[in-house]
Coordinates of C-alpha atoms in Angstrom, one line a residue:
X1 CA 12.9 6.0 -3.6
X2 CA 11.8 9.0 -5.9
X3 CA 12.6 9.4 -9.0
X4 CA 16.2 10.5 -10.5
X5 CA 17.1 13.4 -12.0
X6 CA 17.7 11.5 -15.6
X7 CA 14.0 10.5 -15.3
X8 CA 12.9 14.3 -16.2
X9 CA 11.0 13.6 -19.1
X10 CA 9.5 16.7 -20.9
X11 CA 6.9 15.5 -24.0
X12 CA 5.2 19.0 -24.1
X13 CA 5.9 22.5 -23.8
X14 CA 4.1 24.6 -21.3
X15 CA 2.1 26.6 -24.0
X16 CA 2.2 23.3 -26.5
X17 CA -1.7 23.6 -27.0
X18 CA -2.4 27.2 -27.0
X19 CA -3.1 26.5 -30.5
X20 CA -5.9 24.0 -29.0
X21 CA -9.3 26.4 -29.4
X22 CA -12.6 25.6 -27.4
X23 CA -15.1 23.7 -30.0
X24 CA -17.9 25.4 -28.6
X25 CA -18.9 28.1 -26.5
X26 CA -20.9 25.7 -23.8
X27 CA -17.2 24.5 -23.1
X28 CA -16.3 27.8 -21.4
X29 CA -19.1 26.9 -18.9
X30 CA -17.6 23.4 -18.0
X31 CA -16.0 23.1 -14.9
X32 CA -12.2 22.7 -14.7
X33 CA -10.6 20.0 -12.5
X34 CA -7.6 20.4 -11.0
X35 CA -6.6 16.6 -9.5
X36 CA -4.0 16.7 -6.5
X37 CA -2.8 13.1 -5.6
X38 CA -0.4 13.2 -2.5
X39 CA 2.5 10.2 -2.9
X40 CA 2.1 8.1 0.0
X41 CA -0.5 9.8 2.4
X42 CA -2.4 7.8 5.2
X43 CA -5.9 10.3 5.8
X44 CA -5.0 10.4 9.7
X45 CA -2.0 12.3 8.8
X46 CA -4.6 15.2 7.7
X47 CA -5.8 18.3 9.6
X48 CA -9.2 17.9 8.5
X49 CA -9.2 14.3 9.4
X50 CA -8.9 14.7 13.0
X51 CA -5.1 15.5 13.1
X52 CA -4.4 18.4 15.2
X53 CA -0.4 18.5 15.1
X54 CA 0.1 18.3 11.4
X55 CA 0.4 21.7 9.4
X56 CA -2.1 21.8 6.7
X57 CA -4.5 24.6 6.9
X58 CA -5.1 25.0 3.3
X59 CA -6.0 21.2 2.7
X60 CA -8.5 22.1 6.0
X61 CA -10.0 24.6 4.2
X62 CA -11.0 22.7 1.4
X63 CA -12.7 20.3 3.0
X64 CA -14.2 23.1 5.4
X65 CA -15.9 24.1 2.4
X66 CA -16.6 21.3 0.7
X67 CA -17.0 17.9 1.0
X68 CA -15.2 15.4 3.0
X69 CA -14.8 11.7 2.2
X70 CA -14.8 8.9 5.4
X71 CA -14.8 6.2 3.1
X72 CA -13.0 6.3 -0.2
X73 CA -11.1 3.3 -0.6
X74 CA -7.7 3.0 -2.7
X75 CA -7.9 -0.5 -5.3
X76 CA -4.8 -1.3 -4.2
X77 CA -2.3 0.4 -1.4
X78 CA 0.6 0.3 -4.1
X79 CA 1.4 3.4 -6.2
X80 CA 1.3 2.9 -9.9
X81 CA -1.4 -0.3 -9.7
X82 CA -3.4 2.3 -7.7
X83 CA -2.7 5.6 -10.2
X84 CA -3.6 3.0 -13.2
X85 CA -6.7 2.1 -11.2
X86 CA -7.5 5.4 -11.1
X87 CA -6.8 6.7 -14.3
X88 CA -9.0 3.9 -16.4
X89 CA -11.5 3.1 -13.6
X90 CA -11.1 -0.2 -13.7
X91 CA -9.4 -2.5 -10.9
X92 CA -5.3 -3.5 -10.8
X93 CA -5.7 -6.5 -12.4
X94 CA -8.5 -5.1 -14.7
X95 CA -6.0 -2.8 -16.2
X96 CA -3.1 -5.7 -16.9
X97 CA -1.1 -3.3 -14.7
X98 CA -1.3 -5.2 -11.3
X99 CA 2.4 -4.8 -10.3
X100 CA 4.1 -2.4 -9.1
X101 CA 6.2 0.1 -12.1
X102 CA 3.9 -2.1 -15.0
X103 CA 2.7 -0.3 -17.9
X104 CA -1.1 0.7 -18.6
X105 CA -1.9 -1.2 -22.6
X106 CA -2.8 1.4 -25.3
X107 CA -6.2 -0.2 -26.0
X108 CA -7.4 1.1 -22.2
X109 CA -9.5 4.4 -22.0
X110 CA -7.6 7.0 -19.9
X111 CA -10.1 9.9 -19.1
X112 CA -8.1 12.8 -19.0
X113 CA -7.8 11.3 -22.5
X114 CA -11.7 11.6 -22.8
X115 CA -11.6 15.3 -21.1
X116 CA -9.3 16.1 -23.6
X117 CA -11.2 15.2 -27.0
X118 CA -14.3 16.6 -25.2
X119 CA -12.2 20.0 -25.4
X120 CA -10.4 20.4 -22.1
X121 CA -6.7 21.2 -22.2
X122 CA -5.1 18.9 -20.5
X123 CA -1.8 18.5 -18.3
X124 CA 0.0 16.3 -15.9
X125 CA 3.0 17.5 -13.4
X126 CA 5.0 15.5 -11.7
X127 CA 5.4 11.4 -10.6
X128 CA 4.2 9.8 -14.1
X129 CA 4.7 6.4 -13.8
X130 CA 1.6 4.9 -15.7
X131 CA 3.2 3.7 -18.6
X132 CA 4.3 5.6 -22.0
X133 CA 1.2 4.9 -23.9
X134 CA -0.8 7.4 -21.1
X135 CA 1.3 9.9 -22.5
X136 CA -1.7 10.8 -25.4
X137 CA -4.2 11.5 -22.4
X138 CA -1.9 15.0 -22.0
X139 CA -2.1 18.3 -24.1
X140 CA 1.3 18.7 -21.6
X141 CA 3.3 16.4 -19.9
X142 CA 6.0 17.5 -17.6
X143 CA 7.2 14.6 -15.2
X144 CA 10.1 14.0 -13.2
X145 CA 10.5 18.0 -12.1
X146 CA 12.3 17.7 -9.0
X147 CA 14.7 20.6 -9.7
X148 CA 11.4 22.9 -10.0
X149 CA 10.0 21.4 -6.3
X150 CA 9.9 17.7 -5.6
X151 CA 7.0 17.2 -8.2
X152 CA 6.9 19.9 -10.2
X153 CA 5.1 22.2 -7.7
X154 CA 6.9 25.7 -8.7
X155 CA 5.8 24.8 -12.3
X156 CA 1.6 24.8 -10.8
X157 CA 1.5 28.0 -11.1
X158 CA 2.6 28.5 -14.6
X159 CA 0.8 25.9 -16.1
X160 CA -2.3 27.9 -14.5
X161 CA -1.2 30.8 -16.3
X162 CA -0.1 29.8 -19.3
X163 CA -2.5 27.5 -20.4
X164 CA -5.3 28.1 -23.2
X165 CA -8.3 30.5 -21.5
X166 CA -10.7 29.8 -24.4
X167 CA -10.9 25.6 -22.7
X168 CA -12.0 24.5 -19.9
X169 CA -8.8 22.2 -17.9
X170 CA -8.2 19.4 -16.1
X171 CA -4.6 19.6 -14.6
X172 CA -3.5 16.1 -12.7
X173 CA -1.0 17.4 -10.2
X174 CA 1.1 14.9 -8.3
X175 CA 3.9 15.6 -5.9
X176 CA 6.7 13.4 -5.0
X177 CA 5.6 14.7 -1.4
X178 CA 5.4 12.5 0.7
X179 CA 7.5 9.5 -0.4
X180 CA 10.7 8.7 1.0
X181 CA 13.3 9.3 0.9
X182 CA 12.6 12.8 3.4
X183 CA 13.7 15.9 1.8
X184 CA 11.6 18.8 3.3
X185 CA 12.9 18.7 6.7
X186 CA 15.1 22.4 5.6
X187 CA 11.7 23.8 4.0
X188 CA 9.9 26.8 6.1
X189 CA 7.3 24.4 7.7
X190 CA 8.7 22.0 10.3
X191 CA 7.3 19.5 13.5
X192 CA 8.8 19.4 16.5
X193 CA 9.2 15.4 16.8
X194 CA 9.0 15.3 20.0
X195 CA 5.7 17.4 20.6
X196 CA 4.0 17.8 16.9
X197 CA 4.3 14.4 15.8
X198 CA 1.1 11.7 16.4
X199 CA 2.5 8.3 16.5
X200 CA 0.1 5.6 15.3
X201 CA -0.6 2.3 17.6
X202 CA 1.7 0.3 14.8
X203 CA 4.5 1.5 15.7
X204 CA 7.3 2.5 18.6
X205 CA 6.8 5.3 20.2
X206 CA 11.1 6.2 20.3
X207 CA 13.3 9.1 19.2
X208 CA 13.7 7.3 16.0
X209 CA 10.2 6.8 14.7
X210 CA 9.0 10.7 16.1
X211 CA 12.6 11.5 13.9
X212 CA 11.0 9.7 11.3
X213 CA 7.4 11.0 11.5
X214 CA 8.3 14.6 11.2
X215 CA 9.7 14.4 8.3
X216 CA 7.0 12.8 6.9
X217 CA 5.2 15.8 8.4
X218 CA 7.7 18.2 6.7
X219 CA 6.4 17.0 3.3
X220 CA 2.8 17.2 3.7
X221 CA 3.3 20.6 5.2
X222 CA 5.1 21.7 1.9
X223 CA 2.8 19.8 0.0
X224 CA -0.3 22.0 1.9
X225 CA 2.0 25.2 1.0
X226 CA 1.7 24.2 -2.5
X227 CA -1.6 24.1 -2.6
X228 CA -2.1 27.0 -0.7
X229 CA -0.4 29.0 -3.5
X230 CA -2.4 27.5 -6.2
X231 CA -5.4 28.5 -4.3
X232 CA -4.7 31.9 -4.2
X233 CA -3.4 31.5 -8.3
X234 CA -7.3 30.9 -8.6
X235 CA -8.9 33.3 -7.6
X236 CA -6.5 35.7 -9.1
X237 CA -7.2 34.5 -12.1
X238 CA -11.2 34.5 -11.2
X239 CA -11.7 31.3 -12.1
X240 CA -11.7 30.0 -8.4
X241 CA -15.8 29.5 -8.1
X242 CA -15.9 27.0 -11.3
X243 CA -12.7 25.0 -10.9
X244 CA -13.1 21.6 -8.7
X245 CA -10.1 20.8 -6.3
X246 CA -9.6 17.3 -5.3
X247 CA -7.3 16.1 -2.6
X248 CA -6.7 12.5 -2.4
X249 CA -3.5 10.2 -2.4
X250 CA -2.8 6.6 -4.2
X251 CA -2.1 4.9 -0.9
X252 CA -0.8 4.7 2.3
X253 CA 1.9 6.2 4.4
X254 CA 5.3 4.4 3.7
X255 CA 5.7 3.0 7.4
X256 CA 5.0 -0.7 8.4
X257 CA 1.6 -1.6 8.9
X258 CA 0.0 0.7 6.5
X259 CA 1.8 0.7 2.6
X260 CA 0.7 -2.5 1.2
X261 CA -2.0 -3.5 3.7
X262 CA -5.4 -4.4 3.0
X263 CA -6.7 -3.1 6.5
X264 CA -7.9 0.4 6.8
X265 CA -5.2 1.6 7.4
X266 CA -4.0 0.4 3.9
X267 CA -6.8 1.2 1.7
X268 CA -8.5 4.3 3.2
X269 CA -7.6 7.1 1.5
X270 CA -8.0 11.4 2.2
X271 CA -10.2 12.5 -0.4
X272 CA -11.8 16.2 -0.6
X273 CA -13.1 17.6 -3.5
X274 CA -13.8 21.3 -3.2
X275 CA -16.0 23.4 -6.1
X276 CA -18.1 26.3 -5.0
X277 CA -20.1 26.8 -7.6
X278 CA -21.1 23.0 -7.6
X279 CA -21.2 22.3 -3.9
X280 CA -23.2 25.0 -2.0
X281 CA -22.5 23.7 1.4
X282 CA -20.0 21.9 3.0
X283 CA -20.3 18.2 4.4
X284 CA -19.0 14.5 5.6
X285 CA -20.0 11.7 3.5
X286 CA -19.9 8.4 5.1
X287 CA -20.9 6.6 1.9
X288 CA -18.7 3.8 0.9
X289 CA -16.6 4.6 -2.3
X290 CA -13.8 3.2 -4.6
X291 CA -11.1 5.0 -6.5
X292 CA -12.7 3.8 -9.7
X293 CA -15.3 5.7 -9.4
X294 CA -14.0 8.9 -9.3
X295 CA -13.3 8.4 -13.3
X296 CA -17.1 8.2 -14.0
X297 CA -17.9 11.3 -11.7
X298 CA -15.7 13.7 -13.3
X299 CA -16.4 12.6 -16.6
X300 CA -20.8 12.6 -16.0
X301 CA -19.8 16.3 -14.4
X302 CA -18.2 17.1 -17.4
X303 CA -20.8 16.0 -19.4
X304 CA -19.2 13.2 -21.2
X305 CA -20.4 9.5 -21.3
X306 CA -18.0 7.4 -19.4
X307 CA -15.7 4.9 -21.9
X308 CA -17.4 1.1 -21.7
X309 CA -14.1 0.2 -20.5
X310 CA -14.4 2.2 -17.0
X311 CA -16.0 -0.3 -14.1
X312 CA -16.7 2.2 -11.6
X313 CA -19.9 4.3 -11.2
X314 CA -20.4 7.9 -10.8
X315 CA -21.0 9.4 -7.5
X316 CA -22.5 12.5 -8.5
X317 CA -25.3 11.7 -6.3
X318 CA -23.6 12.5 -3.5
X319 CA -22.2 15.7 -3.8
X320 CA -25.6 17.1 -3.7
X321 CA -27.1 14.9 -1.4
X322 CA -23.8 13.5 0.7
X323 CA -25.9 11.7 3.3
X324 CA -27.0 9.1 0.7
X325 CA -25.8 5.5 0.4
X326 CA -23.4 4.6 -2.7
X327 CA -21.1 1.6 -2.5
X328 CA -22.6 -1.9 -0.5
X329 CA -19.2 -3.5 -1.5
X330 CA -15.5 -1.4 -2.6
X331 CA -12.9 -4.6 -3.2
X332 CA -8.8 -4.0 -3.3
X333 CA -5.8 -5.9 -3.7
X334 CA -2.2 -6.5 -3.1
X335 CA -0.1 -7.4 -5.4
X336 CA 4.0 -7.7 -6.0
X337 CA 5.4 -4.8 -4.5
X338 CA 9.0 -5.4 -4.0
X339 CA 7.8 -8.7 -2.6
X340 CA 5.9 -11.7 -4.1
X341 CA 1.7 -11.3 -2.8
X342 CA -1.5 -12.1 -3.2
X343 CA -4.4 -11.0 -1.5
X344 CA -8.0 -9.9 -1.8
X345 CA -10.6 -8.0 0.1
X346 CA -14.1 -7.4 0.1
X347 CA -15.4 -4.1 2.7
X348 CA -19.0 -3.8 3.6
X349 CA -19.9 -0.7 6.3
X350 CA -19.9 -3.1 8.7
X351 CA -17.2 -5.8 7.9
X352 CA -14.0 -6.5 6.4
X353 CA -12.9 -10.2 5.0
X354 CA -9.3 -10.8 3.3
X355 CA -8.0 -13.4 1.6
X356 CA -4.3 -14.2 1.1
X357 CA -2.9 -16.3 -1.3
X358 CA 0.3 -16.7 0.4
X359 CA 0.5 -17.1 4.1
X360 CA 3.2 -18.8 4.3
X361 CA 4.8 -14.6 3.8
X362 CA 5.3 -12.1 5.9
X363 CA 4.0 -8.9 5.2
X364 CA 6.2 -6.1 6.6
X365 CA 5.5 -3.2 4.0
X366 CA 7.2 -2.5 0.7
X367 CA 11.1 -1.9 1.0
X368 CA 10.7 2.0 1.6
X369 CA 9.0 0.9 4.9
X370 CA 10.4 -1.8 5.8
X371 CA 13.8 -0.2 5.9
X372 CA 13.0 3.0 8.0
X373 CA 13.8 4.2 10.5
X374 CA 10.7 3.6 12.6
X375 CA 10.9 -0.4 11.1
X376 CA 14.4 -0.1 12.5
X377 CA 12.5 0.5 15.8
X378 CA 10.0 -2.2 15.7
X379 CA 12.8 -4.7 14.5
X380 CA 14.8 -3.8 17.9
X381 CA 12.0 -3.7 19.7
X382 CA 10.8 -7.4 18.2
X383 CA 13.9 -8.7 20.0
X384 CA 13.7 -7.5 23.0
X385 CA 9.9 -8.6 22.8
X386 CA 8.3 -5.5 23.9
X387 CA 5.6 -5.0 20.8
X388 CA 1.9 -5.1 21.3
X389 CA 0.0 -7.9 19.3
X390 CA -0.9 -5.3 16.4
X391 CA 3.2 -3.8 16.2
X392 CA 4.0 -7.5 16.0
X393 CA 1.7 -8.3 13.0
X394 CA 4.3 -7.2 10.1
X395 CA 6.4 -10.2 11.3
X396 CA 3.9 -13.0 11.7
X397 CA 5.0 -15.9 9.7
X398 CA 2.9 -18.1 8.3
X399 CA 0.0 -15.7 8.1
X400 CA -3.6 -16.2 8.3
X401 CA -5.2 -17.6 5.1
X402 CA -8.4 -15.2 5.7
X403 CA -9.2 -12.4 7.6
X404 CA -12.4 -11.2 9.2
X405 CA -12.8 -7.9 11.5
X406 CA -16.1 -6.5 12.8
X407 CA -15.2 -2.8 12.3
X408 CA -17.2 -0.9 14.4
X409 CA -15.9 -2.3 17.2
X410 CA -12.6 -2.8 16.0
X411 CA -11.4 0.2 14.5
X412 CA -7.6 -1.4 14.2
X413 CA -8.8 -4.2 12.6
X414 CA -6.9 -6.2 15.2
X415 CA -8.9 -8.8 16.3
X416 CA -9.1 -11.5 13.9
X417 CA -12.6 -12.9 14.0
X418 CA -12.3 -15.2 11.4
X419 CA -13.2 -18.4 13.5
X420 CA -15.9 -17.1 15.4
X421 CA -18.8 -18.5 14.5
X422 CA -21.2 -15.9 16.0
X423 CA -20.5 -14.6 12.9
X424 CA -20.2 -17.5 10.3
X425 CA -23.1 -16.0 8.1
X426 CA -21.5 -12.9 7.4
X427 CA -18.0 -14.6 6.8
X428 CA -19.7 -17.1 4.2
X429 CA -21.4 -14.2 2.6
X430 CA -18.6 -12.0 1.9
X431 CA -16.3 -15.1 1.0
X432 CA -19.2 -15.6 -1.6
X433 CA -18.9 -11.7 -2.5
X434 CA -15.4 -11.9 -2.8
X435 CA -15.3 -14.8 -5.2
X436 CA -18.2 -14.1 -6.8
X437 CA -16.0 -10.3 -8.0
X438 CA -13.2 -12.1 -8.7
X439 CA -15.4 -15.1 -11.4
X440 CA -16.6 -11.8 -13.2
X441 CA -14.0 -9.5 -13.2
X442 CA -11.3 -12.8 -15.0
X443 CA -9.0 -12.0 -11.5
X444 CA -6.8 -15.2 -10.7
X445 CA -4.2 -16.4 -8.4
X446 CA -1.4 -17.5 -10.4
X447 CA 1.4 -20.6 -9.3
X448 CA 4.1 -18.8 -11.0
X449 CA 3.7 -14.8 -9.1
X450 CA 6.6 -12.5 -9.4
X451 CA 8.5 -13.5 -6.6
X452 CA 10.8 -11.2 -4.2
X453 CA 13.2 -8.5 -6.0
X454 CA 15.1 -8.0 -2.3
X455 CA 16.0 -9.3 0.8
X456 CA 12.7 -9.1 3.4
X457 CA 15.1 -8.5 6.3
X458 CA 17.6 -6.2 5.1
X459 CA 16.4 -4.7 1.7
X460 CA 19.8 -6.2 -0.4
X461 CA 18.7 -6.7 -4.1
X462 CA 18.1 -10.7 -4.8
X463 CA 19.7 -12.3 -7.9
X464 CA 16.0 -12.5 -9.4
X465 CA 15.3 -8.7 -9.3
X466 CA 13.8 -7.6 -13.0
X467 CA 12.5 -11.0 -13.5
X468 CA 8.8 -11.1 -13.6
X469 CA 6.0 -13.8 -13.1
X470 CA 2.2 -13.9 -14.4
X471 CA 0.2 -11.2 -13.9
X472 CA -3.0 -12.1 -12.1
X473 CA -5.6 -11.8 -14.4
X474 CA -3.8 -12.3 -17.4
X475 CA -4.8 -15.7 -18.3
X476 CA -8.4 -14.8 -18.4
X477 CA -7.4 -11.3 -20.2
X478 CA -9.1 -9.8 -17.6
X479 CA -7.6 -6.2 -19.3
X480 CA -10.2 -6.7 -21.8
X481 CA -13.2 -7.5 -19.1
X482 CA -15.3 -4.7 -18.4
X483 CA -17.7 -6.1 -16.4
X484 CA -17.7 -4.2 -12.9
X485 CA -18.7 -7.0 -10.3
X486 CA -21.1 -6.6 -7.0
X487 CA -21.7 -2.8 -6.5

């Protein structure tokens, strides 16, 4: 659910480092970086990704002029382990923050904190939920604001404003839009359910679930508003054509099927990054990329030498040459989120192999999904036994121990290849891969995982909620490895 009003939490004025002066005059030359990251956003719910009933022409014209990312890949398709991921470049269970709502350790670089002591004024609006001890990565730190827009949105515009014009900035924006529960469906920009809503193969296609889409809809459409009127903030303040916009999200829609999952549908993530003065023309990259590497890319464009703590790699490269290769190998996770997990996956261009720890678990979404209205749907529809084999995959019990999909020919990742041995190389190699990342990186697979906090079938709190098991990782103090794994 978002976040209650008693969670405001103000740390900073708006004009608390005005007194913060540029240390040299090359600083006024940097770029500034404004990061948006949408709460729960699957890229197919995106204009520019193909969508043609959703409303968000000013996200479309970002990545109309600049560049647009096929392949970025969330760590984990959980919020905070995937923010955290983000925020040190390093993987979930790299940054002892694996679960969901576990705090980031104080010995972990953070770089906005390295912006910020290279001479950027930095701020952060909105969902902060990486832990207390991020709170020194901010010159300003305004989180919780749901009384000034669902995430601080009506306070974008005077942060822009107000801050310091003698720095360079780095603003890290993030909405509550669009995490349940729905509270945009009153704003200016509405879908019809029944004829502006797509409905994905996962799911019904009923009154309830279009009912349920729109609203979803309704939030990115007032998040794409948002932006829209920061945009035009910008170039008012003529400092449009050396500021970088990035558009990403930390995971996946809340519906069953996609939250949680290590599938495409789990782990792909929107990401657009827009700078005119830095990207002359407009493109698709196909490259494969992880989240942790967008850390080392703002920081190399910043001109700063990544911490030794971050394990991703900058991907500079490609925004002036965005046909070139980057990733062989991007790896995520799934961890407790709501409900006890473990799994692991390893994605090449070509293939896709996860492991889970615990098939003897379903794995029908976290409990915002699980307890929607379109889950409502499926669970009706289960009983009557009228799903397709993919809709009926959130309530296969046991599991499958691994999982192998060929994805250019199956772009649903529906068709379990995993014991055909036309392709038992490939299968042994990325098992190899796979384990091979998780010996260097100190991941492991603890006896003794946080189990559920509610009820799988209706959502009621279980007497163990708040009680926590091992973290994976932390018998290896894999928060204090830094080496990256296969690249």
């Amino acid at each position: 659910m978002k976040l209650p009003a008693h969670y405001i939490i103000v740390l900073a004025a708006l004009l608390a480092a005005s007194c913060h002066t540029a240390d040299t005059p090359e600083e006024a030359t940097r770029p500034n970086i404004v990061f948006i990251i949408g709460d729960d956003i699957s890229p197919e719910d995106i204009g520019a990704y193909g969508n043609r009933l959703v409303k968000t022409p000013y996200i479309n014209q970002l990545a109309a002029g600049g560049l647009k990312f096929n392949n970025m890949f969330v760590t984990a398709s959980s919020c905070s382990p995937s923010r955290s991921s983000i925020l040190t470049g390093r993987y979930p269970h790299n940054t002892g923050a694996a679960e969901l709502h576990t705090p980031l350790p104080g010995h972990l670089s953070y770089f906005p904190e390295q912006l910020k002591d290279a001479g950027y004024y930095t701020a952060l609006l909105g969902k902060w939920h990486e832990g207390p001890e991020t709170a020194r990565a901010y010159d300003t730190l305004i989180a919780g604001i749901q009384h000034n827009g669902p995430g601080g949105e009506k306070q974008w515009i005077n942060i822009l404003k107000g801050r310091p014009t003698d720095q360079p900035f780095f603003f890290w924006l993030s909405p509550f839009d669009a995490h349940r529960n729905w509270d945009a469906d009153s704003f200016h920009i509405t879908h019809d359910p029944a004829t502006e809503v797509w409905v994905p193969e996962t799911l019904v296609d009923d009154e309830a679930t279009r009912r349920d889409l729109a609203s979803y809809y309704n939030e990115i459409g007032r998040l794409d508003h948002h932006i829209g009127l920061l945009q035009e903030a910008l170039k008012e303040e003529g400092i449009d054509k050396n500021t970088i916009i990035i558009f990403t999200a930390d995971n996946a829609r809340a519906f069953p099927n996609s939250k949680t999952r290590l599938h495409d549908r789990g782990t792909k993530t929107p990401f657009i990054i827009y700078w005119p003065e830095g990207i002359k023309q407009s493109a698709i990259v196909e490259a494969l990329v992880s989240t942790i590497d967008i850390a080392p890319t703002l920081l190399h464009i910043a001109g700063i030498s990544p911490a030794e703590t971050i394990q991703g790699k900058s991907f500079d490269t490609l925004l002036h040459n965005p046909a070139a290769p980057f990733r062989n190998y991007v790896f995520a996770e799934h961890n407790w989120h709501d409900y006890e997990a473990y799994e692991r996956s390893v994605r090449t261009k070509d293939y896709l192999y996860i492991y889970n720890g615990r098939p003897q678990l379903d794995n029908g979404g976290p409990i915002d999904a699980n307890q929607s209205p379109a889950a409502q749907s499926l669970k009706k529809a289960h009983k009557e036994n009228r799903l397709t084999t993919l809709q009926k995959d959130i309530f296969t019990q046991p599991r499958q121990k691994e999982e192998f999909f060929v994805v250019a020919t199956d772009s649903l990742q529906a068709d379990n290849q995993i014991g055909n041995p036309t392709y038992a190389e490939q299968i042994q190699s990325l098992k190899d891969i796979l384990r091979r990342w998780q010996e260097e990186t100190g991941d492991t697979e603890p006896d003794n995982l946080t189990k559920d906090w509610y009820h799988r079938e209706t959502g009621a709190a279980l007497p163990r909620k708040d009680v926590r098991g091992e973290m994976p990782g932390s018998s290896k103090n894999a928060a204090s490895i830094h080496q990256p794994g296969p690249f």
